[in-house]
Amino acid sequence: MTIQLYNTLARAKQAFVPIDPSRVTLYVCGPTVYNYAHIGNFRPPVVFDTLFRLLRRTYGAEAVIYARNITDIEDKIIARAGEEGAAIEAITQRYAAAYFEDLAALGILETTLTPWATAHVGDMIAMIGALVDKDHAYVAADGVYFHVPSMANYGRLSRRNLDDNEAGARVEVDAGKKDPADFALWKFAKPGEPDDAIWDSPWGRGRPGWHIECSAMAAAHLGETIDIHGGGIDLQFPHHENEIAQSECVHGVPFANYWMHNGFLDMAGEKMSKSLGNVVLLKELREAWPGEVIRFALLSGHYRAPLEWTEDLLDQAKVTLDRLYGALRRVWAETGEEPTDDGVYRALCDDLNTPNALAELARLATEANTAADQKDAPAMARARANLLDAGELLGLLGQEPAAWEQRGDAGEKARIDALVEARVAARVARDWAEADRIRKELAAEGIEVMDGAGGSTWRRV
Ligand code: AMP
Ligand code: ZN
């Protein structure tokens, strides 16, 4: 089974062939840590976490090297530190920590590597030096610039004609540039900028541009050519185009063989974005919904299509997860079988078709319910193994069914456990009226008590 991936470079689905199957490399642009991330910011991490899981399953967990950086030096961070009168590091540590907490809540595996830009300024300076030496870059009044017309095939990822290029969102237009498309590799420090945002360089004190950060970190950790580079569709131009320009002009080899871009997460038909103000912070959403529901909702659409974020999407995700965990609970006690079903794996091999993968997962739940209805123990054990194996590929069904069904705070759980025990005691004492009263009291709170061979247990319905 080969993995097919839609390669933005080719504008086509292609069979994925790694340079070295014992060292498959994946680089994804990480967050700029200057405030709390919104749910749209987590679409790339969830999508590429699913790809990471698929690659690990295919090539072996140790064979896949996944780097997602932390951009901890950038104009917005400096602005934020200035507003708060705080050190740069205080800002970046705070928001990176919040980001890592959010990632964990979404069941996102730790990446193999998490390079921080500030730890690689030396690599960036070396790369800029090589670009200057090769006449791809020049020193202007306010910084060092990459000269876009110096690269013959600039623009081949976004397929832009140089004439269409205007300075992109993150590129500051400056009179000292030789060409409007030229972009900053190094920005000289301006008067009043804080010392902790300034580094020495052969051209003058300052800081790296955003694009060179990724080129340098990818080369430092993954090599001159990486297998897959990913990110949100908004990064295709100018960020990824500029990463290609820098890396290829220094190394003379392709920067990445496969480029993958996820579509936007929209709200009310518009991209969720800080500048539009239509953002839902994940940190806040997690107070209302389990992280697994949010992950499921993010996986419910194909990664390349826009995904409209609604309350209904979350409701649907929760209902479906309740059903999946309900099926898993029914077969939970039957162990000892190996997984036999590859429906979810196949769906993911088709350019990460997560809607089909979730449909396959639902089919496995139906099979579990059928096996449980028929009290067919070997079939139940197989269904359990299949559900867990498929769930792992998607980063779902990682909890025990009881933990899912009884989720909530610990005090709440202890109170309900005590009521269920009191009901068992009433039944043992043949006090049917009391047992019934407790059952009704719990039912009124949306809690169903289930009596089985192994005793009484409960779940939220
Ligand atoms: P930004 O905060 O705009 O720099 O975005 C950080 C990361 O989140 C980038 O990888 C973007 O591609 C991604 N991103 C931002 N907004 C959205 C959105 N609405 N949908 C999907 N990805 C997004
Ligand atoms: Zn990048």
Coordinates of N, CA and C in Angstrom, one line a residue, residues 184-296:
A184 N 13.4 40.5 3.6 CA 14.4 40.7 4.6 C 15.0 39.3 5.1
L185 N 16.3 39.2 5.1 CA 16.9 38.1 5.8 C 17.4 38.5 7.2
W186 N 17.8 39.7 7.3 CA 18.3 40.3 8.6 C 17.8 41.7 8.7
K187 N 17.2 42.0 9.8 CA 16.7 43.4 10.0 C 17.6 44.1 11.1
F188 N 18.1 45.2 10.7 CA 19.0 46.0 11.6 C 18.1 46.5 12.8
A189 N 18.7 46.4 14.0 CA 18.0 46.9 15.2 C 17.7 48.4 15.0
K190 N 16.4 48.8 15.4 CA 16.1 50.2 15.4 C 16.2 50.8 16.8
P191 N 16.4 52.1 16.8 CA 16.6 52.7 18.1 C 15.4 52.4 19.0
G192 N 15.7 52.0 20.3 CA 14.7 51.8 21.3 C 14.3 50.3 21.3
E193 N 14.8 49.5 20.4 CA 14.4 48.1 20.5 C 15.2 47.4 21.6
P194 N 14.5 46.4 22.2 CA 15.1 45.8 23.4 C 16.4 45.0 23.1
D195 N 17.3 45.0 24.0 CA 18.6 44.3 23.8 C 18.4 42.8 23.6
D196 N 17.3 42.2 24.3 CA 17.1 40.8 24.2 C 16.5 40.4 22.8
A197 N 16.3 41.3 22.0 CA 15.8 41.0 20.6 C 16.9 41.4 19.6
I198 N 18.2 41.5 20.1 CA 19.2 42.0 19.2 C 20.4 41.0 19.2
W199 N 20.9 40.6 18.0 CA 22.1 39.8 17.9 C 23.2 40.5 17.1
D200 N 24.4 40.2 17.3 CA 25.5 40.7 16.4 C 25.5 39.9 15.1
S201 N 25.9 40.6 14.1 CA 26.1 39.9 12.8 C 27.2 40.6 12.0
P202 N 27.7 40.0 11.0 CA 28.8 40.6 10.2 C 28.3 41.9 9.5
W203 N 27.0 42.1 9.4 CA 26.4 43.3 8.7 C 25.9 44.3 9.6
G204 N 25.8 44.0 10.9 CA 25.3 44.9 11.9 C 24.3 44.2 12.9
R205 N 24.1 44.9 14.0 CA 23.3 44.3 15.0 C 21.8 44.3 14.6
G206 N 21.1 43.2 14.9 CA 19.7 43.1 14.5 C 19.2 41.7 14.8
R207 N 18.2 41.3 14.0 CA 17.6 40.0 14.2 C 17.2 39.4 12.8
P208 N 17.1 38.1 12.8 CA 16.7 37.4 11.5 C 15.3 37.7 11.1
G209 N 15.1 37.6 9.8 CA 13.7 37.6 9.2 C 13.0 36.3 9.5
W210 N 11.7 36.3 9.4 CA 11.0 35.1 9.7 C 11.3 33.9 8.8
H211 N 11.4 34.2 7.5 CA 11.6 33.1 6.5 C 12.9 32.3 6.7
I212 N 14.0 33.1 7.0 CA 15.3 32.4 7.2 C 15.3 31.5 8.4
E213 N 14.5 31.8 9.4 CA 14.4 31.0 10.6 C 14.1 29.5 10.2
C214 N 13.1 29.4 9.4 CA 12.7 28.0 9.0 C 13.7 27.3 8.1
S215 N 14.3 28.0 7.2 CA 15.3 27.4 6.3 C 16.5 26.9 7.1
A216 N 16.9 27.7 8.1 CA 18.1 27.4 8.9 C 17.8 26.2 9.8
M217 N 16.6 26.2 10.4 CA 16.2 25.2 11.4 C 16.0 23.8 10.7
A218 N 15.4 23.9 9.5 CA 15.1 22.7 8.7 C 16.5 22.0 8.3
A219 N 17.4 22.9 7.8 CA 18.7 22.3 7.4 C 19.5 21.8 8.6
A220 N 19.4 22.5 9.7 CA 20.2 22.1 10.9 C 19.8 20.7 11.4
H221 N 18.5 20.5 11.3 CA 18.0 19.2 11.9 C 17.7 18.1 10.9
L222 N 17.2 18.5 9.8 CA 16.7 17.5 8.8 C 17.6 17.3 7.6
G223 N 18.5 18.2 7.3 CA 19.3 18.1 6.1 C 18.9 19.0 5.0
E224 N 19.7 19.0 3.9 CA 19.5 20.0 2.9 C 18.2 19.7 2.1
T225 N 17.8 18.5 1.9 CA 16.5 18.2 1.2 C 15.7 17.4 2.2
I226 N 14.5 17.9 2.5 CA 13.6 17.1 3.3 C 12.5 16.5 2.5
D227 N 11.9 15.4 3.1 CA 10.9 14.7 2.3 C 9.6 15.6 2.2
I228 N 9.0 15.9 3.3 CA 7.7 16.6 3.3 C 7.8 17.9 4.1
H229 N 7.3 19.0 3.5 CA 7.2 20.2 4.2 C 5.7 20.6 4.3
G230 N 5.2 20.9 5.5 CA 3.8 21.2 5.6 C 3.5 22.6 6.2
G231 N 2.3 23.0 6.1 CA 1.9 24.2 6.8 C 0.5 24.6 6.2
G232 N 0.0 25.7 6.8 CA -1.3 26.2 6.3 C -1.2 26.8 4.9
I233 N -2.3 26.9 4.2 CA -2.3 27.4 2.8 C -1.9 28.8 2.8
D234 N -2.1 29.6 3.8 CA -1.7 31.0 3.8 C -0.2 31.1 3.8
L235 N 0.5 30.1 4.2 CA 2.0 30.2 4.2 C 2.7 29.9 2.9
Q236 N 1.9 29.4 1.9 CA 2.4 29.0 0.6 C 3.2 30.2 0.0
F237 N 2.6 31.3 0.1 CA 3.2 32.6 -0.4 C 3.0 33.7 0.6
P238 N 4.0 34.4 1.0 CA 5.4 34.3 0.5 C 6.3 33.4 1.4
H239 N 5.8 32.9 2.5 CA 6.7 32.2 3.5 C 7.4 31.0 2.8
H240 N 6.6 30.1 2.3 CA 7.2 28.9 1.8 C 8.1 29.1 0.5
E241 N 7.5 30.0 -0.3 CA 8.3 30.4 -1.5 C 9.7 30.9 -1.1
N242 N 9.7 31.7 -0.1 CA 11.0 32.3 0.4 C 11.9 31.3 1.1
E243 N 11.3 30.4 1.8 CA 12.1 29.3 2.4 C 12.8 28.5 1.2
I244 N 12.0 28.2 0.2 CA 12.6 27.5 -1.0 C 13.8 28.3 -1.6
A245 N 13.5 29.6 -1.8 CA 14.5 30.5 -2.4 C 15.8 30.5 -1.6
Q246 N 15.7 30.7 -0.3 CA 16.9 30.7 0.6 C 17.6 29.4 0.6
S247 N 16.9 28.3 0.8 CA 17.5 27.0 1.0 C 18.2 26.5 -0.3
E248 N 17.4 26.7 -1.4 CA 17.9 26.2 -2.7 C 19.1 27.0 -3.2
C249 N 19.1 28.3 -3.0 CA 20.2 29.1 -3.4 C 21.4 28.9 -2.6
V250 N 21.3 28.4 -1.4 CA 22.5 28.1 -0.6 C 23.0 26.7 -0.9
H251 N 22.0 25.7 -0.9 CA 22.4 24.3 -1.0 C 22.5 23.7 -2.4
G252 N 21.8 24.4 -3.3 CA 21.8 23.9 -4.7 C 21.1 22.6 -5.0
V253 N 20.2 22.2 -4.0 CA 19.4 20.9 -4.2 C 18.0 21.3 -3.8
P254 N 17.0 20.5 -4.2 CA 15.6 20.8 -3.8 C 15.5 20.9 -2.3
F255 N 14.7 21.8 -1.8 CA 14.5 22.0 -0.4 C 13.6 20.9 0.2
A256 N 12.4 20.7 -0.5 CA 11.5 19.7 0.0 C 10.9 19.0 -1.3
N257 N 10.7 17.7 -1.2 CA 10.2 17.0 -2.3 C 8.7 17.0 -2.4
Y258 N 8.0 17.1 -1.2 CA 6.5 17.2 -1.2 C 6.1 18.4 -0.3
W259 N 5.3 19.2 -0.9 CA 4.7 20.3 -0.1 C 3.3 20.0 0.1
M260 N 2.9 20.1 1.4 CA 1.5 19.9 1.7 C 0.9 21.1 2.5
H261 N -0.3 21.5 2.1 CA -0.9 22.7 2.7 C -2.4 22.4 3.1
N262 N -2.7 22.7 4.3 CA -4.1 22.5 4.8 C -4.9 23.8 4.5
G263 N -6.2 23.5 4.3 CA -7.1 24.6 4.1 C -7.4 25.4 5.4
F264 N -8.2 26.4 5.2 CA -8.5 27.3 6.4 C -9.6 26.7 7.2
L265 N -9.6 27.0 8.5 CA -10.7 26.8 9.3 C -11.5 28.1 9.3
D266 N -12.7 28.0 8.9 CA -13.6 29.3 8.8 C -14.6 29.4 9.9
M267 N -15.0 30.6 10.1 CA -16.2 30.8 11.0 C -17.1 31.8 10.3
A268 N -18.3 31.5 10.2 CA -19.3 32.3 9.4 C -18.7 32.6 8.1
G269 N -18.1 31.6 7.4 CA -17.7 31.8 6.1 C -16.4 32.6 5.9
E270 N -15.8 33.0 7.0 CA -14.5 33.7 6.8 C -13.4 33.0 7.6
K271 N -12.2 33.1 7.1 CA -11.0 32.5 7.8 C -11.0 33.0 9.3
M272 N -10.9 32.0 10.2 CA -10.7 32.4 11.6 C -9.4 33.1 11.7
S273 N -9.3 34.4 12.1 CA -8.0 35.0 12.2 C -8.1 36.2 13.2
K274 N -7.0 36.4 13.8 CA -6.9 37.4 14.8 C -7.3 38.8 14.2
S275 N -6.8 39.0 12.9 CA -7.1 40.3 12.4 C -8.6 40.5 12.1
L276 N -9.3 39.5 11.8 CA -10.8 39.6 11.6 C -11.5 39.6 12.9
G277 N -10.9 39.1 14.0 CA -11.5 39.1 15.3 C -12.5 38.0 15.6
N278 N -12.6 37.1 14.6 CA -13.6 36.0 14.8 C -12.9 34.7 15.3
V279 N -12.2 34.9 16.4 CA -11.4 33.7 16.9 C -12.0 33.1 18.1
V280 N -11.8 31.8 18.2 CA -12.1 31.0 19.4 C -10.8 30.5 19.9
L281 N -10.4 30.8 21.1 CA -9.1 30.3 21.6 C -9.3 28.9 22.1
L282 N -8.4 28.1 21.8 CA -8.5 26.7 22.1 C -8.5 26.5 23.7
K283 N -7.7 27.3 24.3 CA -7.7 27.3 25.8 C -9.1 27.5 26.4
E284 N -9.9 28.3 25.7 CA -11.3 28.5 26.2 C -12.2 27.4 25.8
L285 N -12.1 27.0 24.5 CA -12.9 26.0 24.0 C -12.8 24.7 24.8
R286 N -11.6 24.4 25.3 CA -11.3 23.2 26.1 C -12.1 23.2 27.4
E287 N -12.5 24.4 27.9 CA -13.3 24.4 29.1 C -14.7 23.8 28.9
A288 N -15.2 23.9 27.6 CA -16.5 23.5 27.3 C -16.6 22.1 26.7
W289 N -15.5 21.7 26.0 CA -15.5 20.4 25.3 C -14.2 19.6 25.6
P290 N -14.3 18.3 25.6 CA -13.1 17.5 25.7 C -12.2 17.7 24.5
G291 N -10.9 17.6 24.7 CA -10.0 17.8 23.6 C -10.2 16.8 22.5
E292 N -10.6 15.6 22.8 CA -10.9 14.6 21.8 C -12.0 15.0 20.9
V293 N -13.0 15.7 21.4 CA -14.1 16.1 20.6 C -13.6 17.2 19.6
I294 N -12.8 18.0 20.1 CA -12.2 19.1 19.2 C -11.4 18.5 18.1
R295 N -10.5 17.5 18.5 CA -9.7 16.8 17.5 C -10.6 16.1 16.4
F296 N -11.6 15.4 16.9 CA -12.5 14.7 16.0 C -13.1 15.7 15.0

